Amino acid sequence: MSKTLIKIIGNTLNAVSYASQDYATSQAWKLFVTPRKGRIKDTELPFLDTASQGVITHNSTAIATYHWEGSNKTVLLAHGWESNSHRWETLITDLNTLDYNVIALDAPAHGKTSGKHFNAILYSECIDKVAKVYQPDIIIGHSVGGMASMFYQYQHQNPTVEKLILLGAPSEFTGVFERYVDMLGFNKRISQGLNDTVYKTFNKRPDYFSLAQFVKDVSTETLLIHDKEDKIIPYSDAELIIENLKKGRLITTEGFGHSLRKKEINSHIIKFITQ
């Protein structure tokens, strides 16, 4: 969205909040959990069609999966917000060369997966469903896909997962929320309403969802890759996570931004998983 449209939406909901805090909050929450892009484009189909495609159901969500078969270890890929499994094309190509067994899933309301709304908790539940079927040795997640992957491992302590790789992952849900509130310029009525909505939805306050805290209970060997110039998820989030990782290391890049879609990143990943 343009900055002008963002300002209009923020100002409008702020004004509405004085007449109905609940309605303004519900619209702000809906905007927060509704991706505006990330569905499959026609140009992305040729690569995705090289995979065996399937569907795994979680409650009312039909999770789209893609499988590139190999005889090496199994790698599960979880993309980020407003993206889909096509974002992994170059990494999958590199992994295929080494005969890895590669699985990718589209997040709820992304790619070919059903739904209109998304959150990291639901995403972690979808990762759990896919992991039960494919039993991955390695999970790689980008951005909120990294957050959902670590939350999955924290919740389930899956012993078959040998390694985790988090690319540009957020640490604190409160930070994600604060940046959203700041971007829209929401007032305290809406901000408090959003915090209350998280509690009503998940029975947890926003500050509960902290990778920096979760990783204290995760012994899986973990690689973090984060760019110092990431304008979406600040580098300080990686610093918070690495402080508490039992078995982890951080690779810092500069100039790659949030997407980290570079051959150099793929090289770091492959070196880590082949060690």
mmCIF file of C-alpha atoms in Angstrom:
data_model
loop_
_atom_site.group_PDB
_atom_site.id
_atom_site.type_symbol
_atom_site.label_atom_id
_atom_site.label_comp_id
_atom_site.label_asym_id
_atom_site.label_seq_id
_atom_site.Cartn_x
_atom_site.Cartn_y
_atom_site.Cartn_z
ATOM 1 C CA MET A 1 0.000 0.000 0.000
ATOM 2 C CA SER A 2 1.097 3.559 -0.640
ATOM 3 C CA LYS A 3 2.037 5.794 2.274
ATOM 4 C CA THR A 4 -0.959 8.007 1.512
ATOM 5 C CA LEU A 5 -3.390 5.080 1.663
ATOM 6 C CA ILE A 6 -1.778 3.805 4.872
ATOM 7 C CA LYS A 7 -2.222 7.234 6.452
ATOM 8 C CA ILE A 8 -5.866 7.426 5.337
ATOM 9 C CA ILE A 9 -6.648 3.965 6.768
ATOM 10 C CA GLY A 10 -4.916 4.739 10.052
ATOM 11 C CA ASN A 11 -6.623 8.104 10.506
ATOM 12 C CA THR A 12 -10.029 6.679 9.558
ATOM 13 C CA LEU A 13 -9.848 3.793 12.032
ATOM 14 C CA ASN A 14 -8.552 6.117 14.743
ATOM 15 C CA ALA A 15 -11.622 8.317 14.259
ATOM 16 C CA VAL A 16 -13.941 5.297 14.216
ATOM 17 C CA SER A 17 -12.401 3.999 17.464
ATOM 18 C CA TYR A 18 -14.022 6.838 19.429
ATOM 19 C CA ALA A 19 -17.459 5.686 18.288
ATOM 20 C CA SER A 20 -16.693 1.948 18.452
ATOM 21 C CA GLN A 21 -13.354 0.700 19.736
ATOM 22 C CA ASP A 22 -14.384 -2.899 19.041
ATOM 23 C CA TYR A 23 -15.226 -2.267 15.396
ATOM 24 C CA ALA A 24 -12.074 -0.246 14.740
ATOM 25 C CA THR A 25 -9.968 -2.936 16.420
ATOM 26 C CA SER A 26 -11.622 -5.723 14.426
ATOM 27 C CA GLN A 27 -10.835 -3.913 11.175
ATOM 28 C CA ALA A 28 -7.237 -3.257 12.254
ATOM 29 C CA TRP A 29 -6.838 -6.951 13.180
ATOM 30 C CA LYS A 30 -8.370 -8.075 9.885
ATOM 31 C CA LEU A 31 -5.909 -5.876 8.014
ATOM 32 C CA PHE A 32 -3.035 -7.331 10.069
ATOM 33 C CA VAL A 33 -3.872 -10.982 9.343
ATOM 34 C CA THR A 34 -4.955 -10.661 5.698
ATOM 35 C CA PRO A 35 -2.182 -10.999 3.088
ATOM 36 C CA ARG A 36 -2.670 -8.838 0.001
ATOM 37 C CA LYS A 37 -0.399 -10.893 -2.215
ATOM 38 C CA GLY A 38 1.407 -14.220 -2.234
ATOM 39 C CA ARG A 39 -0.894 -16.307 -4.400
ATOM 40 C CA ILE A 40 0.710 -18.263 -7.255
ATOM 41 C CA LYS A 41 1.426 -16.261 -10.398
ATOM 42 C CA ASP A 42 1.296 -17.802 -13.863
ATOM 43 C CA THR A 43 5.024 -17.198 -14.256
ATOM 44 C CA GLU A 44 5.690 -19.288 -11.131
ATOM 45 C CA LEU A 45 3.775 -22.356 -12.268
ATOM 46 C CA PRO A 46 6.408 -23.898 -14.577
ATOM 47 C CA PHE A 47 8.873 -24.392 -11.727
ATOM 48 C CA LEU A 48 6.300 -25.497 -9.163
ATOM 49 C CA ASP A 49 4.892 -27.970 -11.667
ATOM 50 C CA THR A 50 8.215 -29.828 -11.614
ATOM 51 C CA ALA A 51 7.240 -31.050 -8.129
ATOM 52 C CA SER A 52 4.760 -33.698 -7.061
ATOM 53 C CA GLN A 53 1.951 -31.645 -5.555
ATOM 54 C CA GLY A 54 -0.387 -32.642 -2.765
ATOM 55 C CA VAL A 55 -2.781 -31.378 -0.136
ATOM 56 C CA ILE A 56 -2.692 -32.024 3.615
ATOM 57 C CA THR A 57 -5.702 -30.926 5.648
ATOM 58 C CA HIS A 58 -5.515 -29.139 8.989
ATOM 59 C CA ASN A 59 -8.998 -28.373 10.342
ATOM 60 C CA SER A 60 -10.500 -26.230 7.586
ATOM 61 C CA THR A 61 -7.161 -25.410 5.937
ATOM 62 C CA ALA A 62 -6.087 -27.303 2.824
ATOM 63 C CA ILE A 63 -2.275 -27.049 2.875
ATOM 64 C CA ALA A 64 -0.600 -27.127 -0.541
ATOM 65 C CA THR A 65 2.642 -29.112 -0.597
ATOM 66 C CA TYR A 66 5.366 -29.578 -3.205
ATOM 67 C CA HIS A 67 7.744 -32.543 -3.249
ATOM 68 C CA TRP A 68 10.999 -32.803 -5.168
ATOM 69 C CA GLU A 69 12.162 -36.346 -4.488
ATOM 70 C CA GLY A 70 15.734 -37.234 -3.566
ATOM 71 C CA SER A 71 17.590 -39.967 -1.696
ATOM 72 C CA ASN A 72 19.468 -37.599 0.635
ATOM 73 C CA LYS A 73 18.040 -36.089 3.848
ATOM 74 C CA THR A 74 14.624 -34.448 3.852
ATOM 75 C CA VAL A 75 14.450 -30.645 3.906
ATOM 76 C CA LEU A 76 11.215 -28.781 4.701
ATOM 77 C CA LEU A 77 10.898 -25.184 3.452
ATOM 78 C CA ALA A 78 8.573 -22.564 4.985
ATOM 79 C CA HIS A 79 8.319 -19.211 3.163
ATOM 80 C CA GLY A 80 7.412 -15.854 4.694
ATOM 81 C CA TRP A 81 4.581 -13.290 4.618
ATOM 82 C CA GLU A 82 2.996 -12.504 1.238
ATOM 83 C CA SER A 83 5.158 -15.088 -0.533
ATOM 84 C CA ASN A 84 4.809 -18.723 -1.567
ATOM 85 C CA SER A 85 6.902 -21.820 -2.241
ATOM 86 C CA HIS A 86 8.244 -20.417 -5.514
ATOM 87 C CA ARG A 87 10.546 -18.107 -3.505
ATOM 88 C CA TRP A 88 12.770 -21.157 -2.908
ATOM 89 C CA GLU A 89 13.418 -21.925 -6.595
ATOM 90 C CA THR A 90 17.193 -21.333 -6.622
ATOM 91 C CA LEU A 91 17.723 -23.069 -3.276
ATOM 92 C CA ILE A 92 15.621 -26.047 -4.351
ATOM 93 C CA THR A 93 17.627 -26.280 -7.566
ATOM 94 C CA ASP A 94 20.854 -26.370 -5.547
ATOM 95 C CA LEU A 95 19.432 -28.945 -3.129
ATOM 96 C CA ASN A 96 18.215 -31.110 -6.014
ATOM 97 C CA THR A 97 21.743 -31.167 -7.400
ATOM 98 C CA LEU A 98 22.833 -32.755 -4.110
ATOM 99 C CA ASP A 99 19.873 -35.184 -4.225
ATOM 100 C CA TYR A 100 18.144 -33.811 -1.128
ATOM 101 C CA ASN A 101 14.519 -34.788 -0.622
ATOM 102 C CA VAL A 102 12.787 -31.390 -0.633
ATOM 103 C CA ILE A 103 9.337 -30.487 0.651
ATOM 104 C CA ALA A 104 7.819 -26.998 0.535
ATOM 105 C CA LEU A 105 4.464 -25.833 1.827
ATOM 106 C CA ASP A 106 2.392 -22.766 1.112
ATOM 107 C CA ALA A 107 1.311 -20.939 4.269
ATOM 108 C CA PRO A 108 -2.377 -20.387 5.072
ATOM 109 C CA ALA A 109 -3.911 -17.824 2.675
ATOM 110 C CA HIS A 110 -0.758 -17.975 0.514
ATOM 111 C CA GLY A 111 0.135 -19.806 -2.670
ATOM 112 C CA LYS A 112 -2.364 -22.600 -3.295
ATOM 113 C CA THR A 113 -3.219 -23.103 0.382
ATOM 114 C CA SER A 114 -6.778 -22.223 1.335
ATOM 115 C CA GLY A 115 -7.934 -19.517 3.703
ATOM 116 C CA LYS A 116 -8.155 -15.750 3.840
ATOM 117 C CA HIS A 117 -6.284 -15.054 7.069
ATOM 118 C CA PHE A 118 -2.821 -15.867 8.366
ATOM 119 C CA ASN A 119 -0.971 -15.974 11.653
ATOM 120 C CA ALA A 120 2.274 -17.591 12.780
ATOM 121 C CA ILE A 121 0.526 -19.930 15.232
ATOM 122 C CA LEU A 122 -1.693 -21.402 12.538
ATOM 123 C CA TYR A 123 1.363 -21.639 10.285
ATOM 124 C CA SER A 124 3.259 -23.615 12.943
ATOM 125 C CA GLU A 125 0.310 -26.009 13.176
ATOM 126 C CA CYS A 126 0.431 -26.497 9.412
ATOM 127 C CA ILE A 127 4.180 -27.167 9.614
ATOM 128 C CA ASP A 128 3.406 -29.809 12.243
ATOM 129 C CA LYS A 129 0.916 -31.536 9.932
ATOM 130 C CA VAL A 130 3.393 -31.576 7.042
ATOM 131 C CA ALA A 131 6.246 -32.711 9.308
ATOM 132 C CA LYS A 132 4.178 -35.655 10.528
ATOM 133 C CA VAL A 133 3.836 -36.834 6.927
ATOM 134 C CA TYR A 134 7.363 -36.200 5.636
ATOM 135 C CA GLN A 135 9.522 -36.413 8.800
ATOM 136 C CA PRO A 136 12.039 -33.695 7.852
ATOM 137 C CA ASP A 137 15.640 -33.823 9.025
ATOM 138 C CA ILE A 138 16.095 -30.108 8.336
ATOM 139 C CA ILE A 139 13.640 -27.184 8.432
ATOM 140 C CA ILE A 140 14.387 -23.857 6.753
ATOM 141 C CA GLY A 141 12.128 -20.860 7.322
ATOM 142 C CA HIS A 142 12.224 -17.315 6.009
ATOM 143 C CA SER A 143 10.888 -14.367 8.036
ATOM 144 C CA VAL A 144 7.634 -15.354 9.766
ATOM 145 C CA GLY A 145 8.188 -18.818 8.307
ATOM 146 C CA GLY A 146 11.295 -18.940 10.472
ATOM 147 C CA MET A 147 9.334 -17.808 13.501
ATOM 148 C CA ALA A 148 6.663 -20.459 12.861
ATOM 149 C CA SER A 149 9.329 -23.133 12.347
ATOM 150 C CA MET A 150 11.012 -22.396 15.662
ATOM 151 C CA PHE A 151 7.668 -22.170 17.442
ATOM 152 C CA TYR A 152 6.822 -25.596 15.986
ATOM 153 C CA GLN A 153 10.076 -27.082 17.282
ATOM 154 C CA TYR A 154 9.592 -25.435 20.687
ATOM 155 C CA GLN A 155 6.082 -26.867 20.948
ATOM 156 C CA HIS A 156 6.795 -30.380 19.668
ATOM 157 C CA GLN A 157 10.506 -30.966 20.339
ATOM 158 C CA ASN A 158 10.671 -33.198 17.252
ATOM 159 C CA PRO A 159 13.775 -35.397 17.690
ATOM 160 C CA THR A 160 13.993 -36.191 13.975
ATOM 161 C CA VAL A 161 14.745 -32.539 13.169
ATOM 162 C CA GLU A 162 18.523 -32.325 13.243
ATOM 163 C CA LYS A 163 18.955 -28.736 12.063
ATOM 164 C CA LEU A 164 16.999 -25.500 11.795
ATOM 165 C CA ILE A 165 17.816 -22.500 9.600
ATOM 166 C CA LEU A 166 16.096 -19.179 10.222
ATOM 167 C CA LEU A 167 16.456 -16.465 7.582
ATOM 168 C CA GLY A 168 15.563 -12.919 8.638
ATOM 169 C CA ALA A 169 13.260 -14.259 11.363
ATOM 170 C CA PRO A 170 11.530 -11.980 13.868
ATOM 171 C CA SER A 171 12.161 -12.673 17.533
ATOM 172 C CA GLU A 172 9.432 -10.741 19.350
ATOM 173 C CA PHE A 173 5.792 -10.699 18.304
ATOM 174 C CA THR A 174 5.486 -7.482 20.275
ATOM 175 C CA GLY A 175 8.017 -5.937 17.882
ATOM 176 C CA VAL A 176 6.024 -7.028 14.844
ATOM 177 C CA PHE A 177 2.891 -5.592 16.429
ATOM 178 C CA GLU A 178 4.559 -2.300 17.364
ATOM 179 C CA ARG A 179 5.894 -1.792 13.839
ATOM 180 C CA TYR A 180 2.409 -2.437 12.438
ATOM 181 C CA VAL A 181 0.810 0.018 14.859
ATOM 182 C CA ASP A 182 3.482 2.628 14.127
ATOM 183 C CA MET A 183 3.167 2.187 10.360
ATOM 184 C CA LEU A 184 -0.601 2.817 10.462
ATOM 185 C CA GLY A 185 -0.314 5.444 13.176
ATOM 186 C CA PHE A 186 -2.967 3.758 15.318
ATOM 187 C CA ASN A 187 -3.967 5.383 18.589
ATOM 188 C CA LYS A 188 -3.799 3.760 22.042
ATOM 189 C CA ARG A 189 -7.423 2.590 21.842
ATOM 190 C CA ILE A 190 -6.702 0.434 18.805
ATOM 191 C CA SER A 191 -3.286 -0.631 20.077
ATOM 192 C CA GLN A 192 -4.804 -1.894 23.336
ATOM 193 C CA GLY A 193 -7.651 -3.487 21.425
ATOM 194 C CA LEU A 194 -5.169 -5.424 19.273
ATOM 195 C CA ASN A 195 -3.336 -6.678 22.353
ATOM 196 C CA ASP A 196 -6.663 -7.839 23.789
ATOM 197 C CA THR A 197 -7.527 -9.567 20.517
ATOM 198 C CA VAL A 198 -4.313 -11.597 20.665
ATOM 199 C CA TYR A 199 -5.195 -12.720 24.184
ATOM 200 C CA LYS A 200 -8.767 -13.643 23.213
ATOM 201 C CA THR A 201 -7.525 -15.549 20.138
ATOM 202 C CA PHE A 202 -4.563 -17.438 21.595
ATOM 203 C CA ASN A 203 -5.071 -17.175 25.369
ATOM 204 C CA LYS A 204 -1.617 -15.585 25.523
ATOM 205 C CA ARG A 205 -0.426 -11.995 25.656
ATOM 206 C CA PRO A 206 1.698 -10.797 22.701
ATOM 207 C CA ASP A 207 4.896 -10.832 24.763
ATOM 208 C CA TYR A 208 4.535 -14.610 25.239
ATOM 209 C CA PHE A 209 5.462 -15.155 21.585
ATOM 210 C CA SER A 210 9.210 -14.616 21.817
ATOM 211 C CA LEU A 211 11.747 -16.703 19.919
ATOM 212 C CA ALA A 212 14.450 -15.348 22.211
ATOM 213 C CA GLN A 213 12.631 -17.136 25.037
ATOM 214 C CA PHE A 214 11.530 -20.225 23.098
ATOM 215 C CA VAL A 215 15.039 -21.106 21.949
ATOM 216 C CA LYS A 216 16.134 -21.554 25.560
ATOM 217 C CA ASP A 217 14.228 -24.850 25.456
ATOM 218 C CA VAL A 218 15.322 -25.957 21.978
ATOM 219 C CA SER A 219 18.517 -27.985 21.627
ATOM 220 C CA THR A 220 18.301 -28.387 17.835
ATOM 221 C CA GLU A 221 21.389 -27.116 16.018
ATOM 222 C CA THR A 222 20.346 -23.799 14.508
ATOM 223 C CA LEU A 223 21.758 -21.367 11.956
ATOM 224 C CA LEU A 224 20.555 -17.760 11.859
ATOM 225 C CA ILE A 225 21.182 -15.609 8.800
ATOM 226 C CA HIS A 226 20.212 -11.952 9.072
ATOM 227 C CA ASP A 227 21.131 -8.830 7.143
ATOM 228 C CA LYS A 228 22.236 -5.684 8.958
ATOM 229 C CA GLU A 229 20.237 -3.603 6.466
ATOM 230 C CA ASP A 230 16.996 -5.578 6.883
ATOM 231 C CA LYS A 231 14.261 -2.919 6.921
ATOM 232 C CA ILE A 232 11.440 -5.371 7.706
ATOM 233 C CA ILE A 233 12.838 -7.329 10.655
ATOM 234 C CA PRO A 234 15.628 -5.441 12.460
ATOM 235 C CA TYR A 235 19.010 -7.105 12.921
ATOM 236 C CA SER A 236 18.602 -6.683 16.670
ATOM 237 C CA ASP A 237 16.036 -9.509 16.574
ATOM 238 C CA ALA A 238 18.754 -11.932 15.456
ATOM 239 C CA GLU A 239 20.968 -10.695 18.270
ATOM 240 C CA LEU A 240 18.216 -11.411 20.791
ATOM 241 C CA ILE A 241 17.764 -14.953 19.479
ATOM 242 C CA ILE A 242 21.451 -15.862 19.269
ATOM 243 C CA GLU A 243 22.004 -14.815 22.898
ATOM 244 C CA ASN A 244 19.817 -17.686 24.074
ATOM 245 C CA LEU A 245 20.407 -20.389 21.471
ATOM 246 C CA LYS A 246 21.873 -23.540 22.987
ATOM 247 C CA LYS A 247 23.374 -24.765 19.717
ATOM 248 C CA GLY A 248 23.429 -21.931 17.249
ATOM 249 C CA ARG A 249 25.425 -19.479 15.250
ATOM 250 C CA LEU A 250 24.661 -16.265 13.429
ATOM 251 C CA ILE A 251 25.827 -15.309 9.956
ATOM 252 C CA THR A 252 25.573 -11.566 9.381
ATOM 253 C CA THR A 253 25.221 -10.196 5.858
ATOM 254 C CA GLU A 254 25.153 -6.648 4.502
ATOM 255 C CA GLY A 255 23.299 -5.366 1.470
ATOM 256 C CA PHE A 256 21.002 -8.383 0.949
ATOM 257 C CA GLY A 257 18.001 -6.866 2.717
ATOM 258 C CA HIS A 258 15.141 -8.929 4.102
ATOM 259 C CA SER A 259 14.611 -11.358 1.226
ATOM 260 C CA LEU A 260 18.096 -12.938 1.421
ATOM 261 C CA ARG A 261 17.508 -14.498 -1.990
ATOM 262 C CA LYS A 262 21.136 -14.707 -3.029
ATOM 263 C CA LYS A 263 23.450 -17.490 -4.155
ATOM 264 C CA GLU A 264 25.751 -16.619 -1.268
ATOM 265 C CA ILE A 265 22.933 -17.368 1.187
ATOM 266 C CA ASN A 266 22.301 -20.720 -0.497
ATOM 267 C CA SER A 267 25.995 -21.515 -0.122
ATOM 268 C CA HIS A 268 25.841 -20.792 3.624
ATOM 269 C CA ILE A 269 22.781 -23.023 3.939
ATOM 270 C CA ILE A 270 24.282 -25.933 2.047
ATOM 271 C CA LYS A 271 27.544 -25.714 3.972
ATOM 272 C CA PHE A 272 25.609 -25.839 7.245
ATOM 273 C CA ILE A 273 23.420 -28.806 6.357
ATOM 274 C CA THR A 274 26.300 -30.834 4.861
ATOM 275 C CA GLN A 275 28.620 -30.417 7.861
#
